[in-house]
Coordinates of C-alpha atoms and ligand atoms in Angstrom, one line a residue:
X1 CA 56.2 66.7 -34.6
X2 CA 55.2 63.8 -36.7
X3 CA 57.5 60.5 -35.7
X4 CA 57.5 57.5 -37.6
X5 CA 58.5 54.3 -36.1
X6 CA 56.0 55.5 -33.0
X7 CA 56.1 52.0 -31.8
X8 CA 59.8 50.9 -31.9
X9 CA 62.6 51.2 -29.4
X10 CA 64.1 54.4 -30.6
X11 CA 61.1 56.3 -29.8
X12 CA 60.4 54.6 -26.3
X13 CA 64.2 54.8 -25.0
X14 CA 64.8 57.8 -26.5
X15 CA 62.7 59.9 -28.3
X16 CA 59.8 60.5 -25.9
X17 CA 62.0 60.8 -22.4
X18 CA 63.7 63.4 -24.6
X19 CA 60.7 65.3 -25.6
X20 CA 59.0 64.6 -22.0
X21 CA 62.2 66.4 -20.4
X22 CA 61.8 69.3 -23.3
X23 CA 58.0 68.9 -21.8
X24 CA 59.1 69.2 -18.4
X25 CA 61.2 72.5 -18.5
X26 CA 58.8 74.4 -20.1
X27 CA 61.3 74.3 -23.2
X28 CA 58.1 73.1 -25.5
X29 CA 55.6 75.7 -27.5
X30 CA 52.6 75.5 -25.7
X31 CA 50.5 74.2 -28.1
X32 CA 53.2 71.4 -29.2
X33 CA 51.5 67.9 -30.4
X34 CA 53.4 64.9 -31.5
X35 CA 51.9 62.5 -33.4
X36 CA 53.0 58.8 -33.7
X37 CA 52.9 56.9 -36.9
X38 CA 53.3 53.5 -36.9
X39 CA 52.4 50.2 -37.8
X40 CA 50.6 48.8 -34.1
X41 CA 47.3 49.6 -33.9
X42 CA 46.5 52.0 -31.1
X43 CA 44.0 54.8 -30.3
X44 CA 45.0 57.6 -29.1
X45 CA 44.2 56.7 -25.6
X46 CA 46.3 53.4 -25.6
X47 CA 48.9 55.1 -27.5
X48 CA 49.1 57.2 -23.7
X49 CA 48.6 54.3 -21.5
X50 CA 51.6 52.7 -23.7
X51 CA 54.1 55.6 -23.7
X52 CA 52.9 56.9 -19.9
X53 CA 54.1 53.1 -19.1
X54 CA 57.7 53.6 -20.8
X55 CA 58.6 56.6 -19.7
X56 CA 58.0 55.1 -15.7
X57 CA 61.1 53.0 -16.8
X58 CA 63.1 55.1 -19.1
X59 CA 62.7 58.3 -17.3
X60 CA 64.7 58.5 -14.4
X61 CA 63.6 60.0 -11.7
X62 CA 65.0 63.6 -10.7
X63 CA 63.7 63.2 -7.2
X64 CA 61.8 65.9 -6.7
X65 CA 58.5 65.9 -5.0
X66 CA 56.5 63.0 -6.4
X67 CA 54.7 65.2 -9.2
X68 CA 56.6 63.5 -12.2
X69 CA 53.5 60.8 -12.8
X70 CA 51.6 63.7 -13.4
X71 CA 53.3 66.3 -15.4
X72 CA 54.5 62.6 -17.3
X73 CA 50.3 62.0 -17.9
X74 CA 49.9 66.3 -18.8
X75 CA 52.5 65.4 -21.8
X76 CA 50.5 62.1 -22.8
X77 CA 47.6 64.7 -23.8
X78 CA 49.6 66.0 -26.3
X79 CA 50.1 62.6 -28.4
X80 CA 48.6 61.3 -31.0
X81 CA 48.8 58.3 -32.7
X82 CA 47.9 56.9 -36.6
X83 CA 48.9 53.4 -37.2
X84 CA 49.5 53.1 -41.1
X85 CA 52.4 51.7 -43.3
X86 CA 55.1 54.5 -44.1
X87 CA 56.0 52.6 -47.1
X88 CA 52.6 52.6 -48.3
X89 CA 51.6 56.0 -50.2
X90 CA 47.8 55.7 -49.5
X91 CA 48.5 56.7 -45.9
X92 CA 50.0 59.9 -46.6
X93 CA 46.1 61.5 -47.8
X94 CA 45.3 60.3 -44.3
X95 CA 48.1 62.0 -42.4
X96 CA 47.5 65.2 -44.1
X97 CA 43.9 65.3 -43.1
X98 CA 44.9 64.1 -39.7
X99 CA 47.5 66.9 -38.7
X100 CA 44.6 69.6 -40.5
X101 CA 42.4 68.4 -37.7
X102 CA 45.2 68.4 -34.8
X103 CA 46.7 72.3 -36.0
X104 CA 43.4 73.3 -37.1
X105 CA 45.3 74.8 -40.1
X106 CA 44.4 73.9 -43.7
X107 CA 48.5 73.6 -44.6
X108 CA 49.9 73.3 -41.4
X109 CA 53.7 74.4 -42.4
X110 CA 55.1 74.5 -38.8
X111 CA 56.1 70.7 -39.2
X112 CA 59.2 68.5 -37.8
X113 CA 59.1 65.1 -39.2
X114 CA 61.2 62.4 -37.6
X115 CA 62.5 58.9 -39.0
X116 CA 62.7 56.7 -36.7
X117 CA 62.0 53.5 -38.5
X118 CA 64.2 51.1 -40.1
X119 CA 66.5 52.6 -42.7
X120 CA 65.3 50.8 -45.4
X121 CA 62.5 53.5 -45.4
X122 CA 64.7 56.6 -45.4
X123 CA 64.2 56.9 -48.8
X124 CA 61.0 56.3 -49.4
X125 CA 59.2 58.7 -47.0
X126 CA 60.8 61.5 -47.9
X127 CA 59.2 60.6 -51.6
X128 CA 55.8 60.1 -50.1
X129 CA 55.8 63.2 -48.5
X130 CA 56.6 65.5 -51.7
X131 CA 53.8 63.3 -53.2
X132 CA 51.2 64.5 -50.7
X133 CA 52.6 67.9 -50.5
X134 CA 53.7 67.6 -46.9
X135 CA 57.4 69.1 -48.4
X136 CA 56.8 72.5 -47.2
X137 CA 58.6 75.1 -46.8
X138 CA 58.9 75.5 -43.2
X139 CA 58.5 71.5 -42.5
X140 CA 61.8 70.4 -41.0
X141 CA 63.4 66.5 -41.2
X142 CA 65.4 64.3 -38.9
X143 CA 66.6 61.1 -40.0
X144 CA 68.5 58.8 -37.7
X145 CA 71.6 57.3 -38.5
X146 CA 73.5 55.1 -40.7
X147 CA 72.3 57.5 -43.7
X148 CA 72.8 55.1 -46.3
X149 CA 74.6 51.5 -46.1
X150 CA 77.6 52.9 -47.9
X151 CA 78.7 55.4 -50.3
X152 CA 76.6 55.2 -53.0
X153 CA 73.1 54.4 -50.9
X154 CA 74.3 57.7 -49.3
X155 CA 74.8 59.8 -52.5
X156 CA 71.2 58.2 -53.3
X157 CA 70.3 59.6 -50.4
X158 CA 71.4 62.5 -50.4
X159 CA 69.9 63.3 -54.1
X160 CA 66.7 62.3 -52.7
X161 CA 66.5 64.4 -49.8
X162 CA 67.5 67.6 -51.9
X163 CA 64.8 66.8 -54.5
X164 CA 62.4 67.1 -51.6
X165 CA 63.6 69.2 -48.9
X166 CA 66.3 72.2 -48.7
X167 CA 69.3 71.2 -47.5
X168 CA 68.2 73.6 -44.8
X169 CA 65.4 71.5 -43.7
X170 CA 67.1 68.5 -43.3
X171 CA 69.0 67.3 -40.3
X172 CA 70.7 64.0 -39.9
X173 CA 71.0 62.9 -36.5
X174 CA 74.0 61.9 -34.5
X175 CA 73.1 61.4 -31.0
X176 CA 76.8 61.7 -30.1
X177 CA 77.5 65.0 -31.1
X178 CA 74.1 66.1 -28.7
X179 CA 76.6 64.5 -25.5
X180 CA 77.8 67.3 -23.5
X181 CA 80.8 65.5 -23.3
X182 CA 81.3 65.4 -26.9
X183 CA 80.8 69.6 -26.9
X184 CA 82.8 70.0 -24.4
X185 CA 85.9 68.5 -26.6
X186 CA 86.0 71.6 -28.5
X187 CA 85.6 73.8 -25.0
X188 CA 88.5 72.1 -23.7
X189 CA 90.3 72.4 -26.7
X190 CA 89.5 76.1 -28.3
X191 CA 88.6 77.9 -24.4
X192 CA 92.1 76.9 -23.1
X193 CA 95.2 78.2 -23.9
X194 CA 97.4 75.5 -22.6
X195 CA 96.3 72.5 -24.5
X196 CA 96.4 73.5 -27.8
X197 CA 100.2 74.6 -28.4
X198 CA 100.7 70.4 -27.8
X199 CA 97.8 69.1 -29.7
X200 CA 99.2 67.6 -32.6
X201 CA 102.0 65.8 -34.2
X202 CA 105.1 67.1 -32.4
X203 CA 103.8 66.3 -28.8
X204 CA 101.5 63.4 -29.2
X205 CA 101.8 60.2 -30.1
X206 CA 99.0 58.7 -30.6
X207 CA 95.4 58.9 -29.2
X208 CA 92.6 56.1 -28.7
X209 CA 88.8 56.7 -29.2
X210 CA 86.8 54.1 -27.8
X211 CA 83.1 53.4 -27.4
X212 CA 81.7 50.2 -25.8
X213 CA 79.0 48.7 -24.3
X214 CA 78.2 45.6 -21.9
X215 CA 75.1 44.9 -23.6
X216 CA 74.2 42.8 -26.4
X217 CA 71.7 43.4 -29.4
X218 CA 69.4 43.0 -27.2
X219 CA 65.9 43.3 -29.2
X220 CA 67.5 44.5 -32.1
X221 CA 68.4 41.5 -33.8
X222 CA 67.1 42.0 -37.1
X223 CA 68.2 45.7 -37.5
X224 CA 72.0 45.2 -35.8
X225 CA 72.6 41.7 -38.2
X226 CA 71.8 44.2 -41.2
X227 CA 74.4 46.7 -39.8
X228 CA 77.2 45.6 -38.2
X229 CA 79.6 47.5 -35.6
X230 CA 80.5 49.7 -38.9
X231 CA 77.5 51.5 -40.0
X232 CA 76.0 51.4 -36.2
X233 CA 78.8 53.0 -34.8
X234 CA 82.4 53.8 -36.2
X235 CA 80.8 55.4 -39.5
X236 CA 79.0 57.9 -37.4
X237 CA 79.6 58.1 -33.7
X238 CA 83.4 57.0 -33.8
X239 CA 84.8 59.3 -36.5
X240 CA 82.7 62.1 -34.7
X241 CA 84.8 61.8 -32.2
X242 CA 87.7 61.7 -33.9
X243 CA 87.1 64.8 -35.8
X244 CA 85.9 66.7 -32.7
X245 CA 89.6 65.8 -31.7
X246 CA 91.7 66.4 -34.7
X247 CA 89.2 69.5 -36.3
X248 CA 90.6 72.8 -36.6
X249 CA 89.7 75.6 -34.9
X250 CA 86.8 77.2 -36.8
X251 CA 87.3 81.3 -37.1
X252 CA 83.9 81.4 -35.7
X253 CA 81.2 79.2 -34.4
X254 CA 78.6 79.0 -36.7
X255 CA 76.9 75.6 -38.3
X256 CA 78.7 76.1 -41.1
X257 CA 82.6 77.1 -39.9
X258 CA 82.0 73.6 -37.6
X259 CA 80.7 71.5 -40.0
X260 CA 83.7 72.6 -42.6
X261 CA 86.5 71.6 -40.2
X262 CA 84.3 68.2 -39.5
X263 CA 84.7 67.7 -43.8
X264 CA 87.9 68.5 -43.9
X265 CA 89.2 65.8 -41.1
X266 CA 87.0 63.4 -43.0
X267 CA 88.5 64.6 -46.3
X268 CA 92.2 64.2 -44.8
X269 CA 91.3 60.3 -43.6
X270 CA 94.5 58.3 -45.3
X271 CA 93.0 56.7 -47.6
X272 CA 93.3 52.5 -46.3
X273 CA 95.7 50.1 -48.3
X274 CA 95.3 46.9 -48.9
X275 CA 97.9 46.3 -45.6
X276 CA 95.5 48.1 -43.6
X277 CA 92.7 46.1 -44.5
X278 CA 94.3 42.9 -43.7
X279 CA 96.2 43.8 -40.1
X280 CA 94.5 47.5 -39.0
X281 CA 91.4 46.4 -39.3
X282 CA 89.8 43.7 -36.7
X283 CA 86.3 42.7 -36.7
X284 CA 85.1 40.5 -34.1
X285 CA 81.8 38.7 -33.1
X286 CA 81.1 37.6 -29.2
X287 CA 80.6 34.0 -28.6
X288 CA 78.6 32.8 -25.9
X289 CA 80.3 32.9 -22.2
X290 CA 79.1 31.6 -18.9
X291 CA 75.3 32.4 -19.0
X292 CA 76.0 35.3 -22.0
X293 CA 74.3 34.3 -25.2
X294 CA 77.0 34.0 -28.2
X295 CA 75.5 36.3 -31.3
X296 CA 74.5 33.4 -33.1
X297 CA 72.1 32.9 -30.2
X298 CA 70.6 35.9 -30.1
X299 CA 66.9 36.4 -31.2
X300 CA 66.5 36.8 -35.2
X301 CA 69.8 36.3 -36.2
X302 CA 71.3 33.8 -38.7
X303 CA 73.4 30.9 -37.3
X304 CA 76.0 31.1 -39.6
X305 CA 75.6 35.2 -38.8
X306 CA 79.2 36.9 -40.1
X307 CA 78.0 40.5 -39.2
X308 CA 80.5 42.2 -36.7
X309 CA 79.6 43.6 -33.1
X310 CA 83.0 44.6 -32.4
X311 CA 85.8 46.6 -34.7
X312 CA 88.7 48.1 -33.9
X313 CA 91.0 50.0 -36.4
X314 CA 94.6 51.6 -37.3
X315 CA 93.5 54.9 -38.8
X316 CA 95.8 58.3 -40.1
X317 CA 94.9 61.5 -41.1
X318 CA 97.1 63.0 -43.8
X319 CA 98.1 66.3 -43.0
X320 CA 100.0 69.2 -40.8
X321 CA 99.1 68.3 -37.6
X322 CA 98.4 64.6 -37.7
X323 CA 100.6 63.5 -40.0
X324 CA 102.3 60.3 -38.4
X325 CA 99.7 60.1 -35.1
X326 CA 97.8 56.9 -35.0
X327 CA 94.1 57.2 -34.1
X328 CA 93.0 53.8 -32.5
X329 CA 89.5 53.9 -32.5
X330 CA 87.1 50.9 -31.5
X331 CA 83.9 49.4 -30.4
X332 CA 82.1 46.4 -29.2
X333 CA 79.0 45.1 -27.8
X334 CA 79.2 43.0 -25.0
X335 CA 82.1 43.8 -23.1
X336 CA 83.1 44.3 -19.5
X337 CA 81.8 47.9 -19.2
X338 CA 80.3 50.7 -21.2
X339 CA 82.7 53.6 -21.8
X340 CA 83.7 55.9 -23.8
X341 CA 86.3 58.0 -23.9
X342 CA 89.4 59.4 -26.1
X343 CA 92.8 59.1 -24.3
X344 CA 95.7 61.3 -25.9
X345 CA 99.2 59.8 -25.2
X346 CA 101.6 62.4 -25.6
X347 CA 105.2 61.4 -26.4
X348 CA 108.2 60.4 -24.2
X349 CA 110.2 63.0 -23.1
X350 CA 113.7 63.0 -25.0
X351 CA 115.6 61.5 -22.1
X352 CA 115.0 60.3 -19.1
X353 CA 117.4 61.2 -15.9
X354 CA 116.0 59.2 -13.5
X355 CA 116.7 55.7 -12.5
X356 CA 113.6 54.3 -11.6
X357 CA 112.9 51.0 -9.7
X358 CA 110.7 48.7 -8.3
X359 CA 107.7 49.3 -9.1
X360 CA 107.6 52.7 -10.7
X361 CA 108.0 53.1 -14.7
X362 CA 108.5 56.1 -16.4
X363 CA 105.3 56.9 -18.4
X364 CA 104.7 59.6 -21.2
X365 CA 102.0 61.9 -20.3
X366 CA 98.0 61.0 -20.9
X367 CA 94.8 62.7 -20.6
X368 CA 91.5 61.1 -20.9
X369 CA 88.7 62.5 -21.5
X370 CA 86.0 60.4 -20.8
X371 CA 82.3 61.2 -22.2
X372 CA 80.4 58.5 -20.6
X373 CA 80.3 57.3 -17.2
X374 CA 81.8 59.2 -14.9
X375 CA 82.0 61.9 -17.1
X376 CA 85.1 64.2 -17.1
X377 CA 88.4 64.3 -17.3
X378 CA 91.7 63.1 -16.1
X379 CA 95.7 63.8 -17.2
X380 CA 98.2 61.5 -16.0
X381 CA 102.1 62.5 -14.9
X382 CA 104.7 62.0 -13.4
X383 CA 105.1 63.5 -9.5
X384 CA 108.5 62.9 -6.8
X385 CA 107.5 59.7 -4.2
X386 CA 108.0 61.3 -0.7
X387 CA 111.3 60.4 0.6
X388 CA 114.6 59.4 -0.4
X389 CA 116.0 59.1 -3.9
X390 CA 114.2 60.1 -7.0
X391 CA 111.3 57.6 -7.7
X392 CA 108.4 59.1 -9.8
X393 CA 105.3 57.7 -9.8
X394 CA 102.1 58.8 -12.2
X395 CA 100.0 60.2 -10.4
X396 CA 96.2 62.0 -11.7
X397 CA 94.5 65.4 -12.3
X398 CA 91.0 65.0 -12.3
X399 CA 88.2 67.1 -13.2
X400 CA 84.7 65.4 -12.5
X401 CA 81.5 67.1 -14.3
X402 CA 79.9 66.4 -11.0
X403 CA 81.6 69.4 -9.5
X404 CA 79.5 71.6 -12.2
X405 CA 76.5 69.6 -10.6
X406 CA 76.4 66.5 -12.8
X407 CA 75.1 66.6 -16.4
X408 CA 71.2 66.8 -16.8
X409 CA 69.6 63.0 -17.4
X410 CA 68.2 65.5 -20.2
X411 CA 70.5 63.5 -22.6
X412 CA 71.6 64.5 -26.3
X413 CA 68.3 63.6 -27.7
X414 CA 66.1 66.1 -26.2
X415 CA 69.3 68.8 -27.0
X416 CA 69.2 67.8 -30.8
X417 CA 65.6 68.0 -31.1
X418 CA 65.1 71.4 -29.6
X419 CA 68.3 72.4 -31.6
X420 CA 66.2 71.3 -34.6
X421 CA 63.0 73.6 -33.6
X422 CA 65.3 75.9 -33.1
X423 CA 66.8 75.7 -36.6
X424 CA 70.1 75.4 -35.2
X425 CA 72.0 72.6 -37.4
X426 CA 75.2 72.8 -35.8
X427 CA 75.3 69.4 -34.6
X428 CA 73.7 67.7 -36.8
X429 CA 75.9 66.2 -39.9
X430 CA 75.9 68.0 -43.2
X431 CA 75.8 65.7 -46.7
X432 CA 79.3 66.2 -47.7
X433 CA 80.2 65.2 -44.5
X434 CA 78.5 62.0 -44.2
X435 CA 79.6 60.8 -48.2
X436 CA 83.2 61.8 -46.9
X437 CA 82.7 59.1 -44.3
X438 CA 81.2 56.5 -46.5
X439 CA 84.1 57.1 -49.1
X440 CA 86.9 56.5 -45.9
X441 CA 85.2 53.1 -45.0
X442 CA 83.2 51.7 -47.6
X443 CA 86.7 50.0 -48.7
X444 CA 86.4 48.0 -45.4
X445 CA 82.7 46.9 -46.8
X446 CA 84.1 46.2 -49.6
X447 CA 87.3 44.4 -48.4
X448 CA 84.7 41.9 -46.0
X449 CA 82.3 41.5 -49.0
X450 CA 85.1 40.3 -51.7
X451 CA 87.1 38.2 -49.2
X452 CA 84.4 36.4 -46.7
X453 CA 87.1 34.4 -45.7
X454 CA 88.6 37.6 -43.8
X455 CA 89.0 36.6 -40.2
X456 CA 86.1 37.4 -38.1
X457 CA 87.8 36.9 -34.4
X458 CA 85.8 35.5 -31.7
X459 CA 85.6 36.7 -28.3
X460 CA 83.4 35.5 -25.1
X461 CA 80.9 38.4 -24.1
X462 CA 82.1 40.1 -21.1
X463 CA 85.5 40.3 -22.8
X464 CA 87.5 43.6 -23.9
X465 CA 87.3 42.1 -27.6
X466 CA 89.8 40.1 -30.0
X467 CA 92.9 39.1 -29.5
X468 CA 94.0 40.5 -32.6
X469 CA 93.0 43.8 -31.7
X470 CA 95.9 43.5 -28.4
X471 CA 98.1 42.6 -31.0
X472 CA 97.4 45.4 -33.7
X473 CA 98.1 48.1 -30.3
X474 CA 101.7 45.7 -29.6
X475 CA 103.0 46.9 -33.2
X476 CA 103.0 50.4 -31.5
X477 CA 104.5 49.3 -28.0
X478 CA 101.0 49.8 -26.4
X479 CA 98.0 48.3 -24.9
X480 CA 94.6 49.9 -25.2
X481 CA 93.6 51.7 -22.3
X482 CA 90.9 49.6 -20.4
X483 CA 88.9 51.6 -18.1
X484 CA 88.9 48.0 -15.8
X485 CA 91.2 44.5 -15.4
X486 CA 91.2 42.7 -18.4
X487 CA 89.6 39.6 -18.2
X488 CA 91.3 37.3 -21.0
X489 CA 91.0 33.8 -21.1
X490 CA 92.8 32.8 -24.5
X491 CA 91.5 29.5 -24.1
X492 CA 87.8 30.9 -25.4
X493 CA 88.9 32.9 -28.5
X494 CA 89.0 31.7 -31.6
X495 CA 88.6 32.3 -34.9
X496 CA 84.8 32.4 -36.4
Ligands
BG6_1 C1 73.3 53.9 -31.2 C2 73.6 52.5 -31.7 O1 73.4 54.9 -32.2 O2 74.2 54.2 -30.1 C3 73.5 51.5 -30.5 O3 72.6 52.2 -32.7 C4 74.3 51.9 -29.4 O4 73.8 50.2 -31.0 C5 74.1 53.4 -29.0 O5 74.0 51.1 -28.3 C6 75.1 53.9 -28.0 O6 74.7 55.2 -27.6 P1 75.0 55.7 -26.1 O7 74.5 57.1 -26.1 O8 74.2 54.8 -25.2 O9 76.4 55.5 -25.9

């Protein structure tokens, strides 16, 4: 496995706990080797000392006897490391004689290659690599997300890609769909009987997708102020989710049958009017609060910075089973918690017979199913209070995945990538599917780029986000499920 962008966060936080817990379970050919590429000069041997050092903090521990130091130093002897410029093509000669000497093959063919690097190089690896012959035919890609800034960097993309690789070969990565939580959407909806005969237009009203996060940018300030909430997160991760909820069931489950119903959710996105633009759509940027850096303050970005870290938007699919059902789906960095989680609100019933009072309402039925923390999931009703008269109060159903003995620290990461050895592509997004996306939002890119006037809403970090974005969930009679007490102070927001 050859990643580039050896040096950067991705492959410190996430890339080599992953592999180190493939490492671990004995889920690794034995005579795997990874080799790092990156810019930093290391050897070898302080290529080790560096990652042995990150995974002590981003490997937690599993308790067991002590030993993990060790196997965690056993895996180090299987990295390599060759610092050279990706976007330079002189390198490549270099990296081909390199990985001769570490497979001791003349064409080693048994290749995964994985971008991890900024996306402006996306599409010019993939060119280097055809140029030094490293295309081969059993050589496999990853590339990390946002594939392209918008639809027609994507389609560039994409014709790039297949003038290198099969479309076989290449797997663009979604870390979401590797959650277990995520897979587990289509077990709870396609293993159970009960749920599906109400999943769609007739029975529920209208569903919330959320993802957010208590942190900031944190070191990433030059990558996120290129990015934006959009292309990190609602282009990808967010409409995952949402087609994971509204998909079909395929006939069978095979990469293909999945990935068709993913398409044709994206393909069935109503398109956005001009309307939606202006009130369904709310971007937002945090502003400094208590001792919380604003955005502008963070490291490497702009002061006058107008790039997004939170959106939240009105979206519709156009067709049988949707037709009508709002999907609320938002994001944000830097507010109270970090969840996500879709609730389903299913509709009133027809008519209500009992008188309720004090402090009971009546409430329409909801089930959340919550991906991250605490994973599992929970449905609401309505239940008799003990005693006289008829109050009903909501009461919950929950499931907890700790009862199947927790989820494995293993994270989607290290399920992708061994998916990816395996040659399994289910999970990982097809092209049509990610130029279906673009061609849903890029309006909103567009929209921001022709009107830079359009608001961008302020709201203090450690806050659940706009204003606006309350308001947008009042048209419907609703407020957005927050997993903890909202902590608005009007005073702070303001328009940016
Ligand atoms: C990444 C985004 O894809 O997902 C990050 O680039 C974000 O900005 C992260 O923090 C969230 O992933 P998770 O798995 O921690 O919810």
């Amino acid at each position: 496995m050859i990643i580039f962008g050896a040096s950067g966060d991705l492959t410190k936080r996430k890339l080599m706990p992953a592999l180190y817990s493939l490492y671990r379970d004995k889920r690794l050919p034995e005579g795997f080797a990874v080799l790092g590429i990156g810019r930093t000069e290391y050897s070898d041997e302080t290529y080790h000392d560096y990652i042995l050092n990150e995974l002590e903090h981003f490997v937690a521990p599993d308790g067991d006897d002590g030993k993990e130091g060790e196997g965690m130093k056993g895996f180090c002897t299987h990295l390599h490391y060759l610092s050279m410029d990706p976007a330079i093509a002189d390198g490549y000669a270099v990296l081909d004689k390199r990985l001769q000497e570490i497979t001791g093959e003349d064409n080693p063919e048994n290749l995964l290659f994985y971008l991890a690097t900024p996306p402006s190089l996306y599409g010019v690896i993939p060119l280097h690599l055809k140029t030094a012959g490293l295309n081969r035919e059993g050589t496999r890609i990853i590339v990390e997300k946002p594939f392209g800034y918008n639809l027609q960097s994507a389609e560039e993309l994409n014709k790039v890609y297949a003038s290198v690789f099969e479309e076989h070969q290449i797997y663009r990565i979604d870390h979401f769909l590797g959650k277990e939580t995520a897979q587990n959407i289509l077990a709870f909806r396609f293993a159970n009987g009960i749920f599906e005969p109400l999943w769609n237009r007739n029975y529920i009203d209208y569903v919330e997708v959320t993802a957010v996060e208590n942190l900031g940018i944190e070191q990433r300030g030059g990558f996120y102020n290129g990015t934006g909430a959009l292309r990190d997160m609602v282009q990808n991760h967010l409409i995952q989710l949402v087609a994971l909820t509204a998909m079909e069931p395929p006939a069978v489950f095979t990469a293909d049958s999945f990935r068709n119903e993913v398409v044709k959710v994206y393909e069935s996105l109503k398109p956005l009017t001009e309307e939606d633009l202006n009130e369904h759509v709310v971007r937002g940027q945090y502003t400094a609060s208590g001792s919380k850096k604003g955005y502008r303050e963070e490291q490497n970005i702009p002061a006058g910075s107008r790039t997004e870290t939170y959106i939240a938007m009105k979206i519709g699919i156009d067709n049988w089973r949707w037709s009508g059902v709002p999907f609320y789906i938002r994001t944000g960095k830097q507010m109270p918690t970090k969840v996500t989680e879709i609730v389903v609100h299913f509709r009133q019933i027809p008519h209500q017979m009992f008188h309720y009072s004090g402090e009971y309402r009546p409430r329409a039925n909801r089930l959340i199913l919550r991906l991250q923390p605490n994973e599992g999931i929970v449905l609401n009703f309505g239940m008799k209070v003990p005693g006289p008269g008829f109050d009903v109060k909501q009461v919950m159903m929950d499931f907890s995945y700790n009862t199947l003995g927790g989820l494995s620290a293993g994270d989607a990461y290290a399920r992708l990538i061994e998916d990816c050895i395996q040659g399994d592509p289910t999970l990982f997004t097809r092209s049509d599917a990610v130029e279906a996306s673009w061609r849903f939002f890029d309006p909103v890119l567009d929209y921001w780029k022709e009107h830079p006037e359009a608001p961008l809403c302020g709201y203090p970090a450690g806050t659940w986000g706009p204003l606006e974005s309350e308001a947008m969930m009042h048209e419907h009679g609703a407020d957005w499920t927050n997993p903890c007490k909202n902590l608005t102070n009007t005073d702070q927001y303001c328009e940016l």
